[in-house]
PDB file of C-alpha atoms and ligand atoms in Angstrom:
ATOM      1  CA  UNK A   1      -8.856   4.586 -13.802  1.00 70.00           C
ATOM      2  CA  UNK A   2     -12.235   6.128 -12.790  1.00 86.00           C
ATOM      3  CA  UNK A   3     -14.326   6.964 -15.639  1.00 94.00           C
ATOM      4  CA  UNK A   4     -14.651  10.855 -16.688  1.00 98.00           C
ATOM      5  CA  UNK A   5     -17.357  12.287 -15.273  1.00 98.00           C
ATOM      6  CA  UNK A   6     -19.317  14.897 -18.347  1.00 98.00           C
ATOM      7  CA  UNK A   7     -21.132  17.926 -16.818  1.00 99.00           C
ATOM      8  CA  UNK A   8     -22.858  20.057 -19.892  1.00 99.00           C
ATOM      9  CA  UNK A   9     -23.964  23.684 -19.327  1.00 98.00           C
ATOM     10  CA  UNK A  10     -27.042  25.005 -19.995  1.00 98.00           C
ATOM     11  CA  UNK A  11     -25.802  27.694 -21.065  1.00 98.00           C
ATOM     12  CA  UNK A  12     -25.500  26.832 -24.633  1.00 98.00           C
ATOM     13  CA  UNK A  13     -29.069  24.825 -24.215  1.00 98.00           C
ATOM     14  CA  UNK A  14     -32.139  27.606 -26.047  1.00 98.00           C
ATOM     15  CA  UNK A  15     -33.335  29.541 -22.561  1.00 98.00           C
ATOM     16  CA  UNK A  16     -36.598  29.109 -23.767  1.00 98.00           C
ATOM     17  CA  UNK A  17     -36.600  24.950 -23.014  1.00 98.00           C
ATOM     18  CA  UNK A  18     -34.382  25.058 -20.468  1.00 98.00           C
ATOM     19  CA  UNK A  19     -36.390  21.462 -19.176  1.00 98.00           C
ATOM     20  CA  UNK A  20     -36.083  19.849 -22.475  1.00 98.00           C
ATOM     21  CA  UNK A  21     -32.125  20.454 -22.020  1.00 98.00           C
ATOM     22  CA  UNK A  22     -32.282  18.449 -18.961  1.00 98.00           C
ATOM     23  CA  UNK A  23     -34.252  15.661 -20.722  1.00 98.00           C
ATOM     24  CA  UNK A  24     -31.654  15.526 -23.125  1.00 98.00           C
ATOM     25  CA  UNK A  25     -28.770  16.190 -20.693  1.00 98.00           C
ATOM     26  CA  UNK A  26     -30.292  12.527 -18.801  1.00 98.00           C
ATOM     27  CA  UNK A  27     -30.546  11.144 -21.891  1.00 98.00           C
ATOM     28  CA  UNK A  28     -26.793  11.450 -22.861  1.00 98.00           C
ATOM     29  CA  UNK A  29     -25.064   9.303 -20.191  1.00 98.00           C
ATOM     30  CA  UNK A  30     -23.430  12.502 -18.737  1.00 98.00           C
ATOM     31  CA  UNK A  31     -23.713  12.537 -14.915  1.00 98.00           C
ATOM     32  CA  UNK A  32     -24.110  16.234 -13.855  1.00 98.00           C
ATOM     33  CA  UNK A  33     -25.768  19.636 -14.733  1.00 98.00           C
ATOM     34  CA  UNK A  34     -23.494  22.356 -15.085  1.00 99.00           C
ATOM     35  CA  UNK A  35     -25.412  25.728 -14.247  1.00 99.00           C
ATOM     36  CA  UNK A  36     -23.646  28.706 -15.184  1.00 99.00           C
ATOM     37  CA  UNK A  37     -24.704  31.818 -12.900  1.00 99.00           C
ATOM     38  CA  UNK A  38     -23.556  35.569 -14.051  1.00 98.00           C
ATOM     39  CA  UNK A  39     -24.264  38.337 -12.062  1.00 98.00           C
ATOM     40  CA  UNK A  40     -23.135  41.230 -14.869  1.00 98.00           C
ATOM     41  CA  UNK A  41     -20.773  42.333 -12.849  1.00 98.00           C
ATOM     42  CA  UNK A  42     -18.062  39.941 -12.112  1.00 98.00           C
ATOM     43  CA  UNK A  43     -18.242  38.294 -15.448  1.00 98.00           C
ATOM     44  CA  UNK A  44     -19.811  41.077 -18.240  1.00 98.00           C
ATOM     45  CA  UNK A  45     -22.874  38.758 -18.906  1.00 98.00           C
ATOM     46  CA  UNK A  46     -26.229  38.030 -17.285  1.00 98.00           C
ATOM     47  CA  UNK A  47     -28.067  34.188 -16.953  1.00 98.00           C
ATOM     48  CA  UNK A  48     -30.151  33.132 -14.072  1.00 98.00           C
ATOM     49  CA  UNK A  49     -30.759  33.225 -10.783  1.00 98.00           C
ATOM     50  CA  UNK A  50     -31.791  30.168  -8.027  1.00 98.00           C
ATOM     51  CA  UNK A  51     -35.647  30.296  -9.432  1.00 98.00           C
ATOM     52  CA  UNK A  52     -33.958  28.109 -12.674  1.00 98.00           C
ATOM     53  CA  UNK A  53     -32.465  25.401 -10.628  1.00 98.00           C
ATOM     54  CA  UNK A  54     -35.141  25.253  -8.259  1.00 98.00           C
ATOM     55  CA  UNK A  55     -37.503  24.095 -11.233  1.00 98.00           C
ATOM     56  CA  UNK A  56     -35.286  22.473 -13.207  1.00 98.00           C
ATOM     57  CA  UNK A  57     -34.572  20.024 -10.469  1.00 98.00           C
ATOM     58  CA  UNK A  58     -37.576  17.703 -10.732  1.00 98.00           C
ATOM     59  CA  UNK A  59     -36.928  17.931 -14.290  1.00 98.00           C
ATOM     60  CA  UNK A  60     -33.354  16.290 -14.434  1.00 98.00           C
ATOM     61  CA  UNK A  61     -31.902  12.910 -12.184  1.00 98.00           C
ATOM     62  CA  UNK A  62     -28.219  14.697 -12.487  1.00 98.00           C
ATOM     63  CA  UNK A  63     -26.049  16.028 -10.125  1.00 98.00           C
ATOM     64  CA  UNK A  64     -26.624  20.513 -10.015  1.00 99.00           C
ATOM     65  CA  UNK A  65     -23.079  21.803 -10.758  1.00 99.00           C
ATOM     66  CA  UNK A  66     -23.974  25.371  -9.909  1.00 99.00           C
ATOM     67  CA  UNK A  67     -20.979  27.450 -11.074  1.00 99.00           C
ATOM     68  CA  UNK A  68     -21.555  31.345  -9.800  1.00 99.00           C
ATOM     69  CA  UNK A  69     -19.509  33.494 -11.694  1.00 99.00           C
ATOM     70  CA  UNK A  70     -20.710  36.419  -9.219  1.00 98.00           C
ATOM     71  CA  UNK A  71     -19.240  39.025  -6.860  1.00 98.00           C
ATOM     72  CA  UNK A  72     -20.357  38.375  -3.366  1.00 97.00           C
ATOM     73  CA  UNK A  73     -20.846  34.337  -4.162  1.00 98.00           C
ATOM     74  CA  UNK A  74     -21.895  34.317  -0.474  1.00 97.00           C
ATOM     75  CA  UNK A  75     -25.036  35.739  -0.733  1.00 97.00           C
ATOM     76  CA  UNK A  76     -26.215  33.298  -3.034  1.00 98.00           C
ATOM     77  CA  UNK A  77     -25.122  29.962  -1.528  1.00 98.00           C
ATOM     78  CA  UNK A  78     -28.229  29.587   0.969  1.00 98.00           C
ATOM     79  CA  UNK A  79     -30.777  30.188  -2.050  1.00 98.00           C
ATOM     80  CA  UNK A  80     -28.955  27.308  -4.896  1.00 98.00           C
ATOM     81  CA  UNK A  81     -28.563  25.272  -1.427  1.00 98.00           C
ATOM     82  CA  UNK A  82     -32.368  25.288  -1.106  1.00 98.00           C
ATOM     83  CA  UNK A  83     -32.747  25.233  -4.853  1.00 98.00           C
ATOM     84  CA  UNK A  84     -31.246  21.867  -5.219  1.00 98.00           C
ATOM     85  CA  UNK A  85     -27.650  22.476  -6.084  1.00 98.00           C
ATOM     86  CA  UNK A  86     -25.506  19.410  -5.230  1.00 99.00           C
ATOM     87  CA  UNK A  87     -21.918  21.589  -5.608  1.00 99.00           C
ATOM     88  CA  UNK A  88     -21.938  24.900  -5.296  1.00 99.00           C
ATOM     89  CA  UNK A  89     -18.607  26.385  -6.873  1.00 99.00           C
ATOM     90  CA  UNK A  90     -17.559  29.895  -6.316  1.00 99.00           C
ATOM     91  CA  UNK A  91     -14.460  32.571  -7.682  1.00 99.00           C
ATOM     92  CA  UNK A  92     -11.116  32.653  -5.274  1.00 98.00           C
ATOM     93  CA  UNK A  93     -11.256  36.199  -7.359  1.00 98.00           C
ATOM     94  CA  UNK A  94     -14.598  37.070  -5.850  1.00 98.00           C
ATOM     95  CA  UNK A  95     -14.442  35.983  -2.289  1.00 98.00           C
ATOM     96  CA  UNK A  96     -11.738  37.696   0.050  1.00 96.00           C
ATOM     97  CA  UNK A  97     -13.038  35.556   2.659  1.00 98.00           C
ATOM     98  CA  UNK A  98     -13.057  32.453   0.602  1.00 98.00           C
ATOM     99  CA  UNK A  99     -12.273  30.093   3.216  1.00 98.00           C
ATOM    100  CA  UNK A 100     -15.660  31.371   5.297  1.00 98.00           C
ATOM    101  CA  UNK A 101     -17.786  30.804   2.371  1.00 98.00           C
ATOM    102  CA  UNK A 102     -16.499  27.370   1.741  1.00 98.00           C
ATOM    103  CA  UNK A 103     -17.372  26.600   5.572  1.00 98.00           C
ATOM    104  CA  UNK A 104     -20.770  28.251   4.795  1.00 98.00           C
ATOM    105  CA  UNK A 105     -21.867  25.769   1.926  1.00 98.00           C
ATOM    106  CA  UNK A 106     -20.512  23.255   3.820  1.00 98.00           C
ATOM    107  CA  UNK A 107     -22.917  23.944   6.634  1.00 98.00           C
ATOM    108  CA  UNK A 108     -25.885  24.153   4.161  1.00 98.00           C
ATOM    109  CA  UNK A 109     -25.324  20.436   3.679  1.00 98.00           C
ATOM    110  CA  UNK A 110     -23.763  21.075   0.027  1.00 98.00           C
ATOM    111  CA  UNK A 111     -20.521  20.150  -1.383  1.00 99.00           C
ATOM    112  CA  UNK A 112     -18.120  23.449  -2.188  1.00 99.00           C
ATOM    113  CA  UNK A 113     -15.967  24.068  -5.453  1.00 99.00           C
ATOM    114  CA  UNK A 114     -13.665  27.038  -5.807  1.00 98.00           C
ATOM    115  CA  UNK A 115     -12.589  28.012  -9.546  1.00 99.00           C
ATOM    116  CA  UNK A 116      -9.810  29.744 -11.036  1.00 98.00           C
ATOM    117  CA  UNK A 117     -10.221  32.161 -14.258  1.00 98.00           C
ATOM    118  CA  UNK A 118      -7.294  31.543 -16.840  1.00 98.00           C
ATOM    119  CA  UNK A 119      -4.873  34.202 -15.263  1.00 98.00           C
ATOM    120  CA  UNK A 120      -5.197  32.626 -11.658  1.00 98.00           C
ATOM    121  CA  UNK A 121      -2.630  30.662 -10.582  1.00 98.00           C
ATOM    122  CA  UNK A 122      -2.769  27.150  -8.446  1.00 98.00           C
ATOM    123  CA  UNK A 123      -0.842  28.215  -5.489  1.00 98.00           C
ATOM    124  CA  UNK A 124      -3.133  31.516  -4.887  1.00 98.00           C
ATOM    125  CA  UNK A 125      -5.968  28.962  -3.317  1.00 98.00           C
ATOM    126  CA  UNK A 126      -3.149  26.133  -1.941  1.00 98.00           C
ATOM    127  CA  UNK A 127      -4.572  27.002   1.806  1.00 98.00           C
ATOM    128  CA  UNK A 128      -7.888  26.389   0.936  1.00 98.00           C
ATOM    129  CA  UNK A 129      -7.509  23.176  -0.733  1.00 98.00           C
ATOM    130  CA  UNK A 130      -8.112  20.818   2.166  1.00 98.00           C
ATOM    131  CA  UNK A 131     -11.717  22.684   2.608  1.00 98.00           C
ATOM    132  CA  UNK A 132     -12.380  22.382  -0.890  1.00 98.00           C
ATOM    133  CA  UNK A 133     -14.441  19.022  -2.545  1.00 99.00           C
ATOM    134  CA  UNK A 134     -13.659  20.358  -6.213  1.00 99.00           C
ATOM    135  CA  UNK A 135     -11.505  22.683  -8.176  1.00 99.00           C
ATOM    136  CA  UNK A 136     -12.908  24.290 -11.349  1.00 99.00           C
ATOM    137  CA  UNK A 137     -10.453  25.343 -13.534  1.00 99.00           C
ATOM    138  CA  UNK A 138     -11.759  27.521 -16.371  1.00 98.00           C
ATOM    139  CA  UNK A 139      -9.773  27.307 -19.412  1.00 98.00           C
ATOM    140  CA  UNK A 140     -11.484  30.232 -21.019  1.00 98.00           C
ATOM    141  CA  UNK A 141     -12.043  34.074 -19.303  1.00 98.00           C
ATOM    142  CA  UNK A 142     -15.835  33.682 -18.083  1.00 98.00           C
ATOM    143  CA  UNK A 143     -18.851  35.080 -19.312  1.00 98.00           C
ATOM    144  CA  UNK A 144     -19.375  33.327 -22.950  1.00 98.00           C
ATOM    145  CA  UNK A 145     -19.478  30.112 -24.252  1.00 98.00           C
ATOM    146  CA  UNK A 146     -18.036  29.183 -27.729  1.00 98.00           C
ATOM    147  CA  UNK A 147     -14.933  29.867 -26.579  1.00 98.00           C
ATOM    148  CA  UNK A 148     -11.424  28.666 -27.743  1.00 98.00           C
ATOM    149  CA  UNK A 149      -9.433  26.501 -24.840  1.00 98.00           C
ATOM    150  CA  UNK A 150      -5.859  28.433 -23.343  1.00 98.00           C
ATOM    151  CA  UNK A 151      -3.916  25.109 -23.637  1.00 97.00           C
ATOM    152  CA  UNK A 152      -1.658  26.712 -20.903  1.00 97.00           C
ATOM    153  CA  UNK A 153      -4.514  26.209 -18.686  1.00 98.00           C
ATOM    154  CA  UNK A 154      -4.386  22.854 -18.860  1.00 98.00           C
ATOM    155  CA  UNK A 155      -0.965  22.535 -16.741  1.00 98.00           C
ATOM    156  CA  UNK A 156      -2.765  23.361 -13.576  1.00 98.00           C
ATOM    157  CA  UNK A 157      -4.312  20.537 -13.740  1.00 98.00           C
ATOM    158  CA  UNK A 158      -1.241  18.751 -13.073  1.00 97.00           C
ATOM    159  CA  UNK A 159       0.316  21.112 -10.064  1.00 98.00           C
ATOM    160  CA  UNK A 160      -3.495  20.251  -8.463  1.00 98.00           C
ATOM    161  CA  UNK A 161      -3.108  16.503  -8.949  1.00 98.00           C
ATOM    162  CA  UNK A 162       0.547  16.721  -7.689  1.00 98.00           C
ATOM    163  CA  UNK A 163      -1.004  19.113  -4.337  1.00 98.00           C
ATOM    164  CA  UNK A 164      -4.002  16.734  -4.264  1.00 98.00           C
ATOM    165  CA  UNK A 165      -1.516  13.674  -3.991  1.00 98.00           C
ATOM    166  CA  UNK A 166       0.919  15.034  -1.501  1.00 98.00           C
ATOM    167  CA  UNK A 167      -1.334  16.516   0.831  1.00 98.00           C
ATOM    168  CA  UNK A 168      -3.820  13.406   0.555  1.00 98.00           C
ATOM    169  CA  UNK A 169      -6.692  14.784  -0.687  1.00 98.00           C
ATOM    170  CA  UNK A 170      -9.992  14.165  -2.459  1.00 98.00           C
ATOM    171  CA  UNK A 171     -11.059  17.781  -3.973  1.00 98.00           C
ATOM    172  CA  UNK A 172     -12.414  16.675  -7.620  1.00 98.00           C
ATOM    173  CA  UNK A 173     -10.326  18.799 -10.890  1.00 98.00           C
ATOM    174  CA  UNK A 174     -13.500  19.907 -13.455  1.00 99.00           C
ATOM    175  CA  UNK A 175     -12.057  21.781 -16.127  1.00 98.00           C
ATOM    176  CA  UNK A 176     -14.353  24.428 -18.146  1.00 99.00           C
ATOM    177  CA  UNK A 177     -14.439  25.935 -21.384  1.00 98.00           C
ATOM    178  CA  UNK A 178     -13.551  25.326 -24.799  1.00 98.00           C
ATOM    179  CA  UNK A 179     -13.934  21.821 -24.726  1.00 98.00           C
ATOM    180  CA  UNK A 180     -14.969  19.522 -27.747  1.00 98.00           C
ATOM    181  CA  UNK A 181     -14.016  16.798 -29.042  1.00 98.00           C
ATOM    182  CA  UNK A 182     -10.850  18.217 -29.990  1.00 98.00           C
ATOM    183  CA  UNK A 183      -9.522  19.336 -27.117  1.00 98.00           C
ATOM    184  CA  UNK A 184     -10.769  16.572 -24.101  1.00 98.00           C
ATOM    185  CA  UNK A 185      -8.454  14.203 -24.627  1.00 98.00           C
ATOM    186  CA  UNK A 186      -5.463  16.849 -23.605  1.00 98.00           C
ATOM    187  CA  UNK A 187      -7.676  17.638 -20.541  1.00 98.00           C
ATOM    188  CA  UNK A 188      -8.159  14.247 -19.602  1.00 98.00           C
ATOM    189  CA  UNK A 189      -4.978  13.079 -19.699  1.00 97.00           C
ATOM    190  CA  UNK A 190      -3.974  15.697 -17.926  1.00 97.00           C
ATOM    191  CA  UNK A 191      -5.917  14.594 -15.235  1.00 97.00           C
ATOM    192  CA  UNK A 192      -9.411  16.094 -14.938  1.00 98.00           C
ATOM    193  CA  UNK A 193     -12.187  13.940 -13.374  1.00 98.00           C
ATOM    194  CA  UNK A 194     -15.015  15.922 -15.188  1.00 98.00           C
ATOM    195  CA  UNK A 195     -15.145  17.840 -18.425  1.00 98.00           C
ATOM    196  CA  UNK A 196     -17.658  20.967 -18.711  1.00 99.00           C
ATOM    197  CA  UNK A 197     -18.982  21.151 -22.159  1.00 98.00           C
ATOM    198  CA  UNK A 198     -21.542  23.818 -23.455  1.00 98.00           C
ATOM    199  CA  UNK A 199     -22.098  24.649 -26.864  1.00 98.00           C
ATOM    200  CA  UNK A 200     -19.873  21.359 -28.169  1.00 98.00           C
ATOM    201  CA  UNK A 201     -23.082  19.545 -26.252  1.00 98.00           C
ATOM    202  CA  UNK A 202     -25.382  20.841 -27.522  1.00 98.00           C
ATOM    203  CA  UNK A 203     -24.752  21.212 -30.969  1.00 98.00           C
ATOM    204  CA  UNK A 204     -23.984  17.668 -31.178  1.00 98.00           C
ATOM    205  CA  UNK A 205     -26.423  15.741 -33.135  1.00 97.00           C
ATOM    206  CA  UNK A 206     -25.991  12.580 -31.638  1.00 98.00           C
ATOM    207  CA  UNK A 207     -25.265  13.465 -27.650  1.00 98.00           C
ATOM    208  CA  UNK A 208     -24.790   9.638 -26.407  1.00 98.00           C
ATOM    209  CA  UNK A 209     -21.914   9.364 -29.357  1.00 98.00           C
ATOM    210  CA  UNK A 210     -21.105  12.804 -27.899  1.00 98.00           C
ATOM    211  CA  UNK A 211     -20.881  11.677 -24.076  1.00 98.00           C
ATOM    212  CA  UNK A 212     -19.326   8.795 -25.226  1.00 98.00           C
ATOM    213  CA  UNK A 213     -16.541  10.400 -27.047  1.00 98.00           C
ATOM    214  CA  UNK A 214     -15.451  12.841 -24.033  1.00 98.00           C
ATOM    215  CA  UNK A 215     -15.169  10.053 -21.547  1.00 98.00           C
ATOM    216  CA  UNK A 216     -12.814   8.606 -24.284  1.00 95.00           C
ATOM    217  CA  UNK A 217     -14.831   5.693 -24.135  1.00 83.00           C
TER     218      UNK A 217
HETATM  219  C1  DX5 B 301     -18.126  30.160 -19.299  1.00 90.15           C
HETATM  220  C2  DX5 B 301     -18.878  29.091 -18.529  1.00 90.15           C
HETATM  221  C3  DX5 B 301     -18.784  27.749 -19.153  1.00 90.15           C
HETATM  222  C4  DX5 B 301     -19.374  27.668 -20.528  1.00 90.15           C
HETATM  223  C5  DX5 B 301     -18.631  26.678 -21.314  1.00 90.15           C
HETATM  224  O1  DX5 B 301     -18.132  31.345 -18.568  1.00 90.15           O
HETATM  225  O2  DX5 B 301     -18.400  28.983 -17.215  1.00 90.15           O
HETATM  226  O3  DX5 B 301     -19.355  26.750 -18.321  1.00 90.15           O
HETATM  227  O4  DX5 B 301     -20.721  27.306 -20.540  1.00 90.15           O
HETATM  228  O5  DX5 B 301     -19.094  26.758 -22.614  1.00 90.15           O
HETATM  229  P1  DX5 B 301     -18.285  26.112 -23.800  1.00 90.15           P
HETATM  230  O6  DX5 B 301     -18.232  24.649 -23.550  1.00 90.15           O
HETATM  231  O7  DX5 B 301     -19.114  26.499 -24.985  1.00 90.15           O
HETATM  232  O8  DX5 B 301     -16.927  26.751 -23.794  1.00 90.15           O
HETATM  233 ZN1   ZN B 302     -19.113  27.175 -16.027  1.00 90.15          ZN
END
């Protein structure tokens, strides 16, 4: 079985030292950078915009998870594209033309994620799977960390493995929200490949034990 790739968010890092987050996100063992983008309007918060990634990149060796939790996700690709994002993952709730903007990342040279808030089911985005390299499936309603996992989330996970199987595909399952220690092991066995984890990152004291634990290593 492949190893569990760990992707913390920034969000829960202190904005203030957003590059000693990276440093410490490196030094973990975990793989990617999760950056968590809100707009104010599709999710009832406010973070950052494609200036953060752009100089947090020669600060960190990890992959940019950009996660835009934004109406008109469009708009944005081109600038986290130039900023250094590796995946660019937008809302199937935001996009009417989803399928375009998948194409458009795509063309920037950038993988492209779709995500699915908690009352979103599976089979809304089934055509748009075979365009897609990941599925983000947010086990919490956006806009906060800190916030307790919907276990019922969790059984999408399975209907995408079972699509992702059938239809021979590769898109990658990242689940987001609510996890901790507690609550990985239900995610990973239900088949995620990576595990988004803000504030139980970084209010671990030791983050390698941390890393460590989540990959149920
Ligand atoms: C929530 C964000 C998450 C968030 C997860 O809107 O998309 O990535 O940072 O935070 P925790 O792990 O604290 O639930
Ligand atoms: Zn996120």
């Amino acid at each position: 079985m492949k190893e569990t790739i760990i992707a913390p968010s920034v969000l829960a890092a202190d904005f203030s030292h957003f590059a000693a987050a990276a440093a410490e996100i490196d030094a973990s063992g975990a793989e990617w950078v999760h950056l968590d983008v809100m707009d104010g309007r599709f999710v009832p918060n406010l973070t950052f915009g494609p200036k953060l990634a752009a100089d947090l990149r020669p600060h960190s060796k990890g992959i940019f998870d950009v996660h835009l939790m934004t109406e008109e996700p469009g708009a944005l690709a081109s600038a986290f594209a130039e900023a250094g994002a590796d995946y660019i993952t937008f809302h199937i709730e935001a996009a009417i033309h989803a399928h375009r903007v998948l194409m458009q990342i795509h063309e920037l040279g950038k993988k492209a994620g779709i995500s699915l808030v908690p009352s979103t089911p599976v089979s809304l985005i089934e055509e748009l799977l075979p365009f897609a390299d990941l599925v983000l499936v947010m086990t919490v309603n956006p806009g906060f960390g800190g916030q307790t996992l919907i276990e019922g989330c969790l059984e999408k996970i399975g209907a995408l493995k079972r699509f992702r199987e059938q239809k021979k595909l590769s898109f990658l399952i990242s689940v987001d929200g609510g996890i901790n220690a507690g609550t990985a092991p239900a995610a990973r066995e239900a088949g995620a490949d990576i595990l988004v984890a803000g504030s139980a990152f970084f209010s671990a004291g030791d983050k390698k034990a941390f890393v460590r634990l989540l990959k149920g290593a």
